[in-house]
XYZ file of C-alpha atoms in Angstrom:
732
model
C 7.669 1.959 -1.517
C 4.216 0.529 -2.052
C 4.481 -3.076 -3.205
C 0.931 -3.472 -4.498
C 0.694 -5.778 -7.486
C -1.387 -4.307 -10.308
C -2.883 -6.738 -12.855
C -2.859 -5.148 -16.302
C -2.020 -5.765 -19.964
C 1.003 -5.390 -22.230
C 1.307 -2.101 -24.181
C 2.292 -3.708 -27.473
C 0.375 -6.015 -29.840
C -3.297 -6.936 -30.070
C -2.918 -10.035 -27.902
C -2.896 -7.617 -24.955
C -1.189 -10.259 -22.830
C -1.983 -10.219 -19.145
C 0.838 -9.211 -16.798
C 1.359 -8.038 -13.239
C 3.217 -4.835 -12.352
C 4.973 -4.147 -9.066
C 6.520 -0.704 -8.354
C 10.275 -0.728 -7.753
C 12.674 2.028 -6.659
C 13.513 4.497 -9.398
C 9.976 5.249 -10.504
C 9.424 2.204 -12.670
C 7.844 -1.248 -12.317
C 8.744 -4.915 -12.469
C 6.797 -7.197 -14.807
C 5.796 -10.628 -13.533
C 3.708 -13.519 -14.784
C -0.075 -13.348 -14.759
C -1.099 -16.922 -15.388
C -4.834 -16.350 -14.988
C -5.318 -14.482 -18.282
C -6.425 -17.058 -20.884
C -4.789 -15.521 -23.950
C -1.158 -15.822 -22.836
C -1.436 -17.771 -19.551
C 1.623 -16.012 -18.159
C 3.813 -16.196 -21.252
C 5.364 -12.928 -22.446
C 7.632 -12.056 -25.349
C 10.773 -9.976 -24.979
C 8.920 -6.764 -25.772
C 6.424 -7.330 -22.983
C 9.102 -8.293 -20.457
C 11.158 -5.187 -21.227
C 8.252 -2.728 -21.543
C 9.128 -0.980 -18.231
C 12.412 0.237 -19.771
C 10.414 2.917 -21.592
C 9.198 4.315 -18.271
C 12.740 5.486 -17.486
C 12.880 9.304 -17.699
C 16.240 8.951 -19.412
C 14.730 7.478 -22.590
C 11.461 9.383 -22.797
C 10.077 12.876 -23.047
C 9.428 14.630 -19.722
C 8.916 18.223 -20.850
C 7.023 19.903 -23.680
C 9.230 21.009 -26.546
C 8.644 23.989 -28.836
C 10.433 25.073 -31.987
C 12.670 28.066 -31.263
C 12.116 30.867 -33.813
C 15.731 31.973 -33.307
C 17.603 28.679 -33.738
C 14.974 26.401 -35.283
C 15.721 23.779 -32.619
C 13.222 22.122 -30.288
C 13.670 23.542 -26.783
C 11.926 22.800 -23.454
C 8.892 24.890 -22.580
C 6.107 25.050 -20.026
C 2.772 23.348 -20.625
C 0.783 26.559 -20.935
C 3.136 27.917 -23.574
C 3.065 24.656 -25.509
C -0.725 24.327 -25.386
C -1.174 27.977 -26.354
C 1.091 27.455 -29.354
C -0.890 24.420 -30.487
C -4.219 26.178 -30.080
C -2.875 29.212 -31.903
C -1.449 27.177 -34.783
C -4.631 25.158 -35.302
C -6.876 28.203 -34.963
C -4.893 30.280 -37.453
C -5.294 27.542 -40.024
C -8.978 27.038 -39.261
C -9.650 30.782 -39.501
C -7.551 31.370 -42.598
C -8.320 28.272 -44.668
C -11.384 26.594 -43.156
C -11.900 23.710 -40.748
C -10.881 21.015 -43.229
C -7.434 22.592 -43.552
C -6.768 21.178 -40.069
C -5.956 17.456 -39.933
C -5.905 14.951 -37.080
C -3.959 11.683 -37.221
C -4.380 9.078 -34.492
C -2.937 5.703 -33.598
C -3.925 2.086 -33.064
C -2.126 2.139 -29.711
C -4.428 4.764 -28.192
C -6.893 3.463 -25.621
C -10.585 3.380 -26.468
C -11.095 6.473 -24.331
C -8.403 8.426 -26.190
C -9.576 7.276 -29.625
C -13.143 8.262 -28.745
C -12.117 11.668 -27.375
C -9.833 12.371 -30.346
C -12.609 11.701 -32.872
C -15.018 13.827 -30.884
C -12.448 16.632 -30.582
C -11.824 16.653 -34.343
C -15.499 16.811 -35.235
C -16.931 18.930 -32.414
C -14.120 21.364 -31.516
C -12.156 21.620 -34.756
C -15.115 20.889 -37.024
C -12.860 19.004 -39.437
C -13.621 15.923 -41.476
C -9.896 15.269 -41.915
C -9.207 12.592 -39.314
C -7.860 9.069 -39.750
C -5.338 6.845 -38.002
C -2.509 4.422 -38.607
C -4.803 1.463 -38.016
C -5.877 2.016 -41.620
C -2.493 0.404 -42.398
C -3.246 -2.606 -40.173
C -6.401 -4.599 -40.932
C -8.693 -2.298 -42.888
C -8.928 -4.752 -45.800
C -10.016 -7.552 -43.483
C -12.520 -5.201 -41.870
C -13.988 -4.213 -45.230
C -14.231 -7.827 -46.364
C -15.804 -8.880 -43.066
C -18.479 -6.203 -43.274
C -19.149 -7.099 -46.905
C -19.587 -10.817 -46.138
C -20.906 -10.939 -42.579
C -22.334 -7.455 -41.993
C -19.916 -6.925 -39.095
C -16.186 -6.678 -38.542
C -14.517 -8.081 -35.463
C -10.975 -9.377 -35.857
C -11.726 -12.801 -34.415
C -15.379 -13.827 -34.114
C -14.300 -16.408 -31.535
C -11.741 -16.532 -28.687
C -8.199 -17.694 -29.334
C -8.866 -20.581 -26.977
C -11.004 -22.122 -29.759
C -7.984 -22.471 -32.068
C -6.481 -25.590 -30.409
C -9.901 -27.282 -30.528
C -10.532 -27.018 -34.258
C -9.411 -29.520 -36.874
C -7.382 -27.387 -39.276
C -6.157 -23.792 -39.457
C -4.957 -22.105 -42.643
C -2.779 -19.204 -41.507
C -2.383 -16.743 -44.391
C 0.387 -14.148 -44.372
C 0.948 -14.297 -40.627
C 4.049 -15.060 -38.607
C 2.935 -15.131 -34.951
C 6.190 -16.776 -33.876
C 7.740 -13.336 -34.380
C 4.839 -10.889 -34.332
C 2.971 -12.236 -31.264
C 4.966 -15.147 -29.787
C 2.633 -15.987 -26.872
C -0.094 -16.784 -29.418
C 2.005 -19.539 -30.945
C 1.129 -21.916 -28.120
C -2.465 -22.040 -29.404
C -1.232 -23.322 -32.771
C 1.196 -25.723 -31.094
C -1.665 -27.126 -29.023
C -3.763 -27.449 -32.182
C -1.191 -29.851 -33.588
C -0.764 -31.652 -30.254
C -4.528 -32.248 -30.292
C -4.316 -33.854 -33.729
C -5.228 -30.780 -35.762
C -3.367 -29.486 -38.794
C -1.616 -26.153 -39.324
C -1.159 -24.870 -42.886
C 0.914 -21.695 -43.333
C 0.742 -19.537 -46.465
C 3.779 -17.241 -46.698
C 6.392 -16.440 -49.370
C 9.043 -16.959 -46.679
C 9.740 -20.039 -44.598
C 9.283 -18.143 -41.344
C 9.618 -19.453 -37.818
C 5.881 -20.102 -37.929
C 6.077 -21.929 -41.254
C 8.808 -24.143 -39.806
C 6.246 -25.479 -37.331
C 3.474 -26.077 -39.864
C 2.299 -29.403 -41.242
C 2.169 -27.819 -44.682
C 3.829 -24.641 -45.975
C 2.656 -22.972 -49.186
C 5.074 -20.328 -50.499
C 3.190 -18.317 -53.134
C 4.668 -15.484 -55.106
C 3.931 -12.234 -53.187
C 0.615 -10.698 -54.145
C -0.983 -13.902 -55.443
C -2.944 -14.934 -52.336
C -6.184 -14.067 -54.157
C -5.466 -16.541 -56.943
C -4.442 -19.158 -54.377
C -7.745 -18.900 -52.488
C -9.711 -19.055 -55.742
C -7.784 -22.133 -56.831
C -8.602 -23.861 -53.553
C -12.287 -23.003 -53.942
C -12.199 -24.395 -57.502
C -10.910 -27.690 -56.121
C -13.569 -27.697 -53.382
C -16.291 -27.421 -56.022
C -14.678 -29.846 -58.455
C -14.181 -32.401 -55.690
C -17.785 -32.203 -54.490
C -16.704 -30.821 -51.129
C -18.996 -27.765 -51.051
C -21.553 -27.827 -48.217
C -24.666 -27.362 -50.332
C -27.121 -27.444 -47.408
C -25.202 -24.738 -45.544
C -24.890 -22.648 -48.696
C -28.643 -22.928 -49.290
C -29.673 -22.150 -45.710
C -27.161 -19.529 -44.583
C -25.712 -17.652 -47.566
C -26.517 -15.687 -50.711
C -24.541 -15.059 -53.914
C -23.073 -18.536 -54.330
C -23.703 -18.973 -58.044
C -21.696 -15.882 -58.998
C -18.853 -16.659 -56.604
C -18.676 -20.263 -57.782
C -18.508 -19.165 -61.424
C -15.650 -16.772 -60.611
C -13.736 -19.503 -58.801
C -14.202 -22.037 -61.586
C -12.261 -19.734 -63.914
C -9.181 -20.383 -61.728
C -8.318 -23.985 -62.525
C -5.424 -25.560 -60.595
C -2.764 -25.466 -63.327
C -3.535 -21.804 -64.016
C -3.233 -21.033 -60.298
C 0.064 -22.913 -60.131
C 1.455 -20.713 -62.913
C 0.370 -17.547 -61.077
C 1.357 -18.497 -57.548
C 4.177 -20.997 -57.972
C 2.383 -23.401 -55.595
C 2.311 -26.906 -57.141
C -1.075 -28.458 -57.867
C -0.461 -31.450 -55.533
C -0.011 -29.013 -52.625
C -3.234 -27.251 -53.574
C -5.071 -30.583 -53.533
C -3.506 -31.577 -50.210
C -4.532 -28.238 -48.688
C -8.155 -28.797 -49.692
C -8.106 -32.311 -48.260
C -6.638 -31.215 -44.930
C -9.046 -28.297 -44.669
C -12.218 -30.157 -45.623
C -11.833 -33.508 -43.862
C -12.195 -32.355 -40.220
C -15.586 -31.400 -38.834
C -14.332 -27.875 -38.054
C -11.681 -25.608 -39.563
C -10.590 -21.967 -39.661
C -8.872 -19.485 -41.946
C -6.908 -16.711 -40.228
C -5.338 -13.867 -42.205
C -2.910 -11.116 -41.298
C -1.060 -8.368 -43.104
C 0.274 -10.572 -45.934
C -2.964 -10.799 -47.938
C -4.446 -7.625 -46.449
C -1.760 -5.033 -47.239
C -2.391 -5.198 -50.962
C -4.217 -2.990 -53.432
C -6.615 -5.930 -53.820
C -6.618 -6.808 -50.113
C -10.382 -6.613 -49.625
C -11.023 -8.999 -52.516
C -8.210 -11.270 -51.349
C -9.658 -11.613 -47.865
C -13.074 -12.010 -49.490
C -11.791 -14.992 -51.455
C -10.643 -16.702 -48.262
C -14.018 -15.938 -46.672
C -15.709 -17.504 -49.720
C -13.668 -20.655 -49.093
C -14.972 -20.757 -45.514
C -18.566 -20.166 -46.595
C -18.491 -22.758 -49.382
C -17.304 -25.426 -46.940
C -19.703 -24.405 -44.153
C -16.836 -23.120 -42.006
C -18.308 -19.821 -40.766
C -20.824 -19.277 -38.006
C -20.376 -22.812 -36.716
C -18.679 -23.971 -33.517
C -14.875 -24.005 -33.708
C -14.976 -22.807 -37.322
C -14.770 -19.510 -39.107
C -12.779 -16.739 -40.694
C -10.738 -14.411 -38.500
C -8.085 -11.720 -38.743
C -5.060 -11.485 -36.456
C -5.042 -7.770 -35.660
C -1.593 -6.246 -35.203
C -1.666 -3.063 -33.130
C -2.463 -3.063 -29.419
C -5.836 -1.376 -29.870
C -6.217 -1.731 -33.613
C -9.698 -3.183 -33.071
C -11.064 -0.648 -30.587
C -9.199 2.211 -32.211
C -11.362 2.103 -35.304
C -14.604 1.316 -33.517
C -15.012 4.591 -31.692
C -14.445 7.443 -34.079
C -10.867 8.166 -35.118
C -11.398 6.516 -38.498
C -12.362 8.867 -41.344
C -15.830 7.457 -41.971
C -16.950 6.215 -38.567
C -18.621 7.372 -35.390
C -18.462 5.615 -31.996
C -19.919 2.117 -31.832
C -18.709 1.381 -35.370
C -21.498 3.566 -36.754
C -21.266 5.059 -40.214
C -20.779 8.798 -40.424
C -23.104 8.860 -43.435
C -26.011 7.256 -41.531
C -28.518 9.968 -40.432
C -29.719 7.873 -37.479
C -26.154 7.317 -36.312
C -25.410 11.025 -36.578
C -28.518 11.887 -34.544
C -27.698 9.378 -31.834
C -24.058 10.380 -31.382
C -24.802 14.100 -31.699
C -27.383 13.666 -28.943
C -24.779 12.129 -26.649
C -22.361 14.920 -27.516
C -24.946 17.654 -27.097
C -24.548 19.125 -30.585
C -26.697 19.569 -33.684
C -26.170 16.541 -35.973
C -26.011 18.897 -38.945
C -22.806 20.388 -37.511
C -20.949 17.067 -37.705
C -18.693 16.955 -40.778
C -18.908 14.116 -43.262
C -16.281 11.469 -44.028
C -12.736 12.644 -44.668
C -9.642 11.268 -46.354
C -8.166 7.884 -45.536
C -4.772 7.734 -43.814
C -2.414 7.849 -46.785
C -4.613 10.302 -48.668
C -4.612 12.550 -45.613
C -0.818 12.390 -45.329
C -0.442 13.018 -49.059
C -2.548 16.199 -48.731
C -0.356 17.729 -46.004
C 1.045 21.126 -46.897
C -1.544 21.684 -49.642
C -5.191 21.096 -48.693
C -4.267 20.349 -45.077
C -2.067 23.058 -43.566
C -1.871 22.035 -39.876
C -1.849 18.636 -38.202
C -2.405 17.316 -34.675
C -0.857 13.845 -34.415
C -1.184 11.399 -31.506
C 0.632 8.104 -31.107
C 1.937 7.517 -34.626
C 5.241 7.776 -36.492
C 4.424 7.990 -40.224
C 7.956 9.130 -41.143
C 8.876 5.457 -40.669
C 5.569 3.599 -40.954
C 3.822 5.169 -43.950
C 4.272 3.920 -47.514
C 6.402 6.084 -49.800
C 7.837 7.397 -46.551
C 10.272 9.916 -48.027
C 7.348 11.655 -49.714
C 5.330 11.593 -46.473
C 8.286 13.074 -44.603
C 8.466 15.853 -47.191
C 4.720 16.496 -46.795
C 5.091 16.735 -42.994
C 7.938 19.215 -43.388
C 5.769 21.376 -45.660
C 3.045 21.942 -43.050
C 2.398 25.386 -41.642
C 2.088 23.787 -38.198
C 2.617 20.310 -36.711
C 1.887 19.233 -33.131
C 2.748 15.746 -31.868
C 1.813 13.939 -28.648
C 4.125 11.021 -27.895
C 6.117 9.318 -25.167
C 9.432 9.573 -27.057
C 10.948 11.926 -29.603
C 10.094 9.832 -32.654
C 11.298 10.681 -36.148
C 7.932 12.373 -36.748
C 7.972 14.259 -33.444
C 11.416 15.610 -34.333
C 9.769 17.527 -37.216
C 7.072 19.129 -35.055
C 6.577 22.721 -34.000
C 5.343 21.518 -30.603
C 5.860 18.128 -28.932
C 3.872 17.142 -25.837
C 5.134 14.364 -23.506
C 2.248 12.082 -22.591
C 1.661 9.233 -20.184
C 2.298 5.570 -20.920
C 0.400 2.346 -20.299
C 1.602 1.822 -16.703
C 0.853 5.427 -15.731
C -2.779 5.615 -16.821
C -6.004 3.674 -16.684
C -7.985 2.939 -19.803
C -9.512 0.216 -21.943
C -8.318 -1.561 -25.062
C -10.012 -4.139 -27.282
C -7.951 -7.162 -28.214
C -7.882 -9.068 -31.492
C -10.637 -11.297 -30.046
C -13.042 -8.381 -29.525
C -12.395 -8.683 -25.784
C -12.584 -5.298 -24.021
C -9.884 -5.106 -21.341
C -8.935 -2.777 -18.523
C -5.388 -1.508 -18.304
C -4.736 -0.188 -14.796
C -2.488 2.598 -13.559
C 0.387 1.163 -11.528
C 2.484 4.263 -10.802
C 2.377 8.040 -11.255
C 3.818 9.701 -14.325
C 7.022 11.749 -13.971
C 6.751 15.462 -13.361
C 6.137 17.306 -16.609
C 4.146 14.490 -18.246
C 0.381 14.660 -18.768
C -2.272 12.391 -20.260
C -3.739 12.694 -23.768
C -7.204 13.239 -22.275
C -5.867 16.223 -20.372
C -4.301 17.564 -23.565
C -7.652 17.420 -25.375
C -9.414 18.980 -22.388
C -6.990 21.916 -22.363
C -7.094 22.390 -26.127
C -10.900 22.338 -26.081
C -10.835 25.124 -23.514
C -8.615 27.192 -25.789
C -10.335 26.402 -29.091
C -13.979 25.630 -28.370
C -16.950 27.825 -29.080
C -19.463 28.664 -26.372
C -19.117 28.504 -22.580
C -16.898 25.840 -20.990
C -16.309 23.586 -24.007
C -13.713 21.698 -21.982
C -16.541 20.178 -19.927
C -17.297 18.010 -22.943
C -13.789 16.560 -22.599
C -13.321 15.087 -19.125
C -9.866 13.969 -18.026
C -11.043 10.974 -15.994
C -10.919 7.893 -18.281
C -13.822 6.167 -16.554
C -16.001 9.223 -17.136
C -15.012 9.154 -20.807
C -15.816 5.443 -20.991
C -19.252 6.010 -19.492
C -19.954 8.464 -22.309
C -18.526 6.018 -24.852
C -20.976 3.400 -23.554
C -23.897 5.695 -24.314
C -22.506 6.684 -27.709
C -21.957 3.054 -28.737
C -25.360 1.828 -27.504
C -27.277 0.175 -30.315
C -24.332 0.296 -32.698
C -22.554 -2.684 -34.247
C -19.774 -2.429 -31.641
C -22.065 -2.018 -28.628
C -20.149 -1.476 -25.376
C -23.128 -0.160 -23.405
C -23.302 -3.185 -21.092
C -19.608 -2.980 -20.201
C -18.325 -1.046 -17.190
C -14.983 -0.563 -15.462
C -16.343 -2.590 -12.567
C -17.142 -5.542 -14.824
C -13.762 -5.333 -16.526
C -12.005 -5.328 -13.148
C -13.941 -8.407 -12.026
C -13.766 -10.434 -15.250
C -11.086 -11.370 -17.801
C -12.514 -8.746 -20.108
C -15.915 -8.643 -21.812
C -16.537 -9.452 -25.473
C -18.556 -6.988 -27.515
C -21.323 -6.689 -28.521
C -22.568 -6.366 -24.969
C -25.735 -4.270 -24.907
C -27.360 -2.662 -21.899
C -31.098 -2.561 -22.629
C -31.622 0.606 -20.627
C -29.100 2.496 -22.808
C -30.415 1.437 -26.225
C -31.470 4.389 -28.379
C -34.739 2.850 -29.554
C -36.352 -0.311 -30.892
C -33.596 -0.871 -33.443
C -31.329 -3.694 -32.128
C -27.565 -3.780 -32.534
C -26.357 -6.307 -35.123
C -24.657 -8.422 -32.474
C -27.401 -8.488 -29.859
C -29.324 -11.524 -30.961
C -28.782 -10.739 -34.640
C -25.540 -12.523 -35.336
C -24.283 -13.470 -31.884
C -24.323 -16.593 -29.780
C -22.866 -17.072 -26.351
C -21.340 -20.521 -26.331
C -19.444 -22.586 -28.880
C -21.511 -25.591 -27.875
C -24.796 -23.834 -28.683
C -26.617 -25.075 -31.794
C -26.430 -22.833 -34.827
C -30.106 -21.954 -34.495
C -29.936 -20.854 -30.859
C -30.405 -17.080 -30.557
C -28.678 -14.973 -27.952
C -31.059 -12.063 -27.426
C -30.177 -9.143 -25.211
C -31.644 -9.559 -21.727
C -34.920 -7.816 -21.118
C -34.867 -4.696 -18.923
C -34.491 -5.674 -15.310
C -32.983 -9.078 -16.073
C -29.382 -10.194 -15.624
C -26.640 -8.261 -17.368
C -25.619 -9.334 -20.842
C -22.685 -11.790 -20.648
C -20.909 -10.425 -23.712
C -20.472 -12.259 -26.994
C -17.347 -14.413 -27.298
C -18.637 -16.156 -30.432
C -20.407 -14.402 -33.258
C -22.705 -15.633 -36.037
C -23.649 -19.037 -34.600
C -27.347 -18.320 -35.089
C -27.304 -15.747 -37.886
C -25.002 -13.234 -39.549
C -25.251 -9.504 -38.928
C -26.921 -8.784 -42.262
C -30.467 -7.722 -42.944
C -31.588 -11.251 -43.790
C -29.175 -13.006 -41.422
C -27.313 -14.662 -44.315
C -23.640 -14.348 -45.155
C -22.861 -12.942 -48.573
C -20.546 -14.529 -51.121
C -18.760 -11.847 -53.145
C -17.469 -12.901 -56.578
C -13.822 -11.931 -57.040
C -11.143 -12.650 -59.627
C -7.361 -12.610 -59.584
C -5.632 -9.482 -60.819
C -1.980 -8.558 -61.014
C -0.075 -6.548 -58.461
C -0.053 -2.795 -58.950
C 3.649 -3.208 -59.824
C 4.969 -6.311 -61.499
C 8.673 -6.961 -62.127
C 10.196 -5.715 -65.389
C 13.676 -5.335 -66.830
C 14.435 -2.293 -64.671
C 12.909 -3.633 -61.432
C 13.068 -7.440 -61.757
C 12.559 -8.527 -58.125
C 9.611 -8.367 -55.701
C 9.980 -6.756 -52.277
C 7.859 -7.765 -49.314
C 8.106 -6.302 -45.820
C 7.305 -7.326 -42.275
C 8.395 -7.508 -38.666
C 11.044 -9.182 -36.508
C 10.422 -10.510 -33.041
C 12.504 -7.989 -31.067
C 11.118 -4.799 -32.627
C 7.630 -3.348 -32.955
C 5.973 -1.221 -35.634
C 8.073 1.897 -36.427
C 10.512 0.977 -33.635
C 10.144 4.384 -31.995
C 9.904 2.706 -28.591
C 11.586 -0.684 -28.961
C 14.706 0.829 -30.564
C 15.271 2.565 -27.209
C 15.448 -0.731 -25.262
C 18.967 -2.147 -24.998
C 17.988 -5.808 -24.794
C 15.778 -5.560 -27.877
C 18.375 -3.647 -29.866
C 20.979 -6.254 -29.028
C 18.667 -8.924 -30.469
C 17.730 -6.900 -33.587
C 20.195 -4.039 -34.031
C 19.231 -2.877 -37.490
C 17.607 -3.485 -40.872
C 18.637 -6.166 -43.330
C 17.813 -7.473 -46.786
C 16.829 -11.130 -46.823
C 17.542 -12.804 -50.166
C 17.949 -16.267 -51.673
C 21.471 -17.629 -52.360
C 20.804 -17.699 -56.108
C 20.047 -13.979 -56.160
C 23.041 -13.290 -53.907
C 25.273 -15.214 -56.307
C 24.062 -13.165 -59.271
C 24.852 -9.983 -57.349
C 28.204 -11.237 -56.087
C 27.012 -10.542 -52.524
C 28.136 -12.322 -49.365
C 26.476 -12.438 -45.950
C 26.572 -8.987 -44.350
C 27.525 -7.099 -47.512
C 25.635 -3.825 -47.983
C 22.885 -4.032 -50.571
C 20.858 -1.253 -52.129
C 17.207 -1.977 -52.779
C 15.756 0.497 -55.271
C 12.114 1.069 -56.226
C 10.384 3.763 -58.243
C 10.045 5.725 -54.993
C 13.526 5.610 -53.555
C 16.524 3.674 -52.316
C 17.280 1.818 -49.074
C 20.585 0.254 -48.014
C 21.023 -2.589 -45.516
C 23.237 -5.668 -44.980
C 22.520 -8.901 -46.829
C 21.024 -11.842 -44.969
C 21.262 -14.871 -47.263
C 18.824 -17.740 -46.704
C 16.931 -20.445 -48.555
C 13.856 -19.479 -46.486
C 12.802 -16.987 -49.155
C 11.832 -17.372 -52.800
C 14.577 -16.566 -55.379
C 12.359 -13.917 -56.983
C 11.686 -12.069 -53.707
C 13.556 -10.031 -51.105
C 12.334 -9.168 -47.627
C 13.044 -6.134 -45.426
C 11.750 -5.399 -41.903
C 10.204 -1.944 -41.560
C 11.186 -0.891 -38.011
C 14.041 1.473 -38.840
C 14.499 5.016 -40.094
C 17.450 6.347 -42.062
C 18.991 4.715 -45.093
C 17.562 1.305 -44.145
C 13.961 2.547 -44.086
C 11.964 -0.123 -45.922
C 8.961 2.137 -46.401
C 11.009 4.453 -48.562
C 10.382 1.782 -51.186
C 6.786 0.691 -50.647
C 3.935 1.485 -52.991
C 1.104 3.771 -51.789
C -1.409 2.607 -54.404
C -4.667 1.977 -52.517
C -7.263 -0.765 -52.302
C -10.429 0.772 -53.798
C -12.611 -0.376 -50.881
C -10.450 -0.306 -47.740
C -7.967 2.385 -48.884
C -5.153 0.123 -47.675
C -1.777 0.808 -49.341
C 0.071 -2.013 -51.106
C 2.798 -2.396 -48.485
C 3.359 -6.087 -49.098
C 4.554 -6.137 -52.677
C 6.358 -3.807 -55.067
C 8.914 -4.137 -57.847
C 12.559 -3.400 -56.983
C 16.082 -3.998 -58.158
C 18.864 -5.060 -55.822
C 22.411 -3.794 -56.214
C 25.628 -4.578 -54.426
C 27.054 -1.428 -52.818
C 30.705 -1.179 -53.788
C 33.067 0.752 -51.537
């Protein structure tokens, strides 16, 4: 047995914690500490430590499965038969109903190479515009707000290592103690260094317990809260007028909108007392540097883009963006949620974060792909809209690395739509609830069995390395696309456009991204192997498509936190040293045409569903530390299931008393979309007008049976985080 230690990264969240893997007998690996990676410095959560359990052939798929026409059951099949069935199913739909009747749905856990190849496959081989991915449900509102304000979206415009060095962090709708535990040390060190942590969350979470100040607003009122804080900044003379004059536009309109949200009005909306609002402004404004970090709480709302925009306005008004150790950032959730949307599996984007509607972007990418730009389809439906169209406009679906039966809003309806398809093919490592509905299921490789890149929440491109071979019968997603291209493509040898070697795919991705907002052209596997990752944008001058610079290469990027705000960071001239990457954005200018950040005036508006006599309580959803996303993988790990065996309904004692419910009693939570049942968990950590359910489970405890699919008009994010429900005791 080879005992080589392979340095790599965790397969779960966007921290992409560093770890070492050592092969052990039985075809799996042992995880050990990798203290040299700066994000986690050796620390791992339970999910990371137990990740090798999913490599066990006993808990995963190791053979293709096809739907038997005789029994209707999924039965093992050979790869050629399975691939032929997929090609036949997709081609029948394409021939009979047109290319846009074929849909493609990707995942935020796919590597950059897979995401890139999947988007290319959809547009070049299938010719469909109907492609999106589950990352739309992650941070699309933050992305939209970031582009609107700064001209560029990167989850964090600075490394996590800057967090302990700032003076104050407002953490909005995030619970890293449970969602990404190794990140919590950065916030702990912030406080140890004399900084202040303010947590905004309707629940007193494990993270809120460690905060200096906890604000518990009514769910869905984060927009009003941010506007109320900005009102107090202006009224207290704390706005940075010189910064506003020199580095922003649109202040007068944004200020007027904020001044309509006076503190007492905001208290009535949010439930946060005025003295706490004033204390928040004091703690945020007194230090020289401060940050606002958001997560799914404010983002997964039908007004998520405006909500994040209001928090960005607070940063801009106080001069806390594009300055050392200050800024707005988003804590991305999924492992490759950042890179997954940068390289083409999102409905409106081409590789390099280019817009599909931009003629220059289409020409550049089509040139790399060797196709006529006029043959590339336009933008398609967003994730929920795509799922909602299944069985009607979209008749067949190829799905990779997602489980929408559990993770999508209005999940019972989505499950019904999936069942109504003419043909469904799924690539996954386990038989998820969605895969169980498929006509063909392909078993694909996992993180430890393949090499590829991911992009962390910091914008740091990382190299995951193969540590052991996959079991017999398992193939990689790149090989799947290669084989399907051979069966479906037009012209000679279409599969040559879809190499199976991930480094070869990445080299093409570099060329496709060159000159785009997310420019990876200066990054190579060799650099990633030698460094602790490379931050994009990282241009290679010799690969740029023309005189037009990328927004990050000297137009919005600076290299060091200690650099003055006016210091540019131009791309190196041809023949000079390689670009170092861009850990810190916007220190010299923002990625807009004039280099200025844009205030966007926003105003509070109600949730899409407010409580009424029939549905008098608000439901919010989220995660627990031992499970991940739809739970398709973590629910197969014994240690994690022992820690979090099933769903629950968290409610305040006053609500429990009204219902006559005791700890552990079954409760039914009912919305306009369905009913879920789970045991009661009674705690004062939640507001009396709110209940909480984790969303990791299928069956009768499926939280997303209840959630509201109404969409943000800009980001197309569903309103996962708040809907009106009633709670009923379940009598035996």
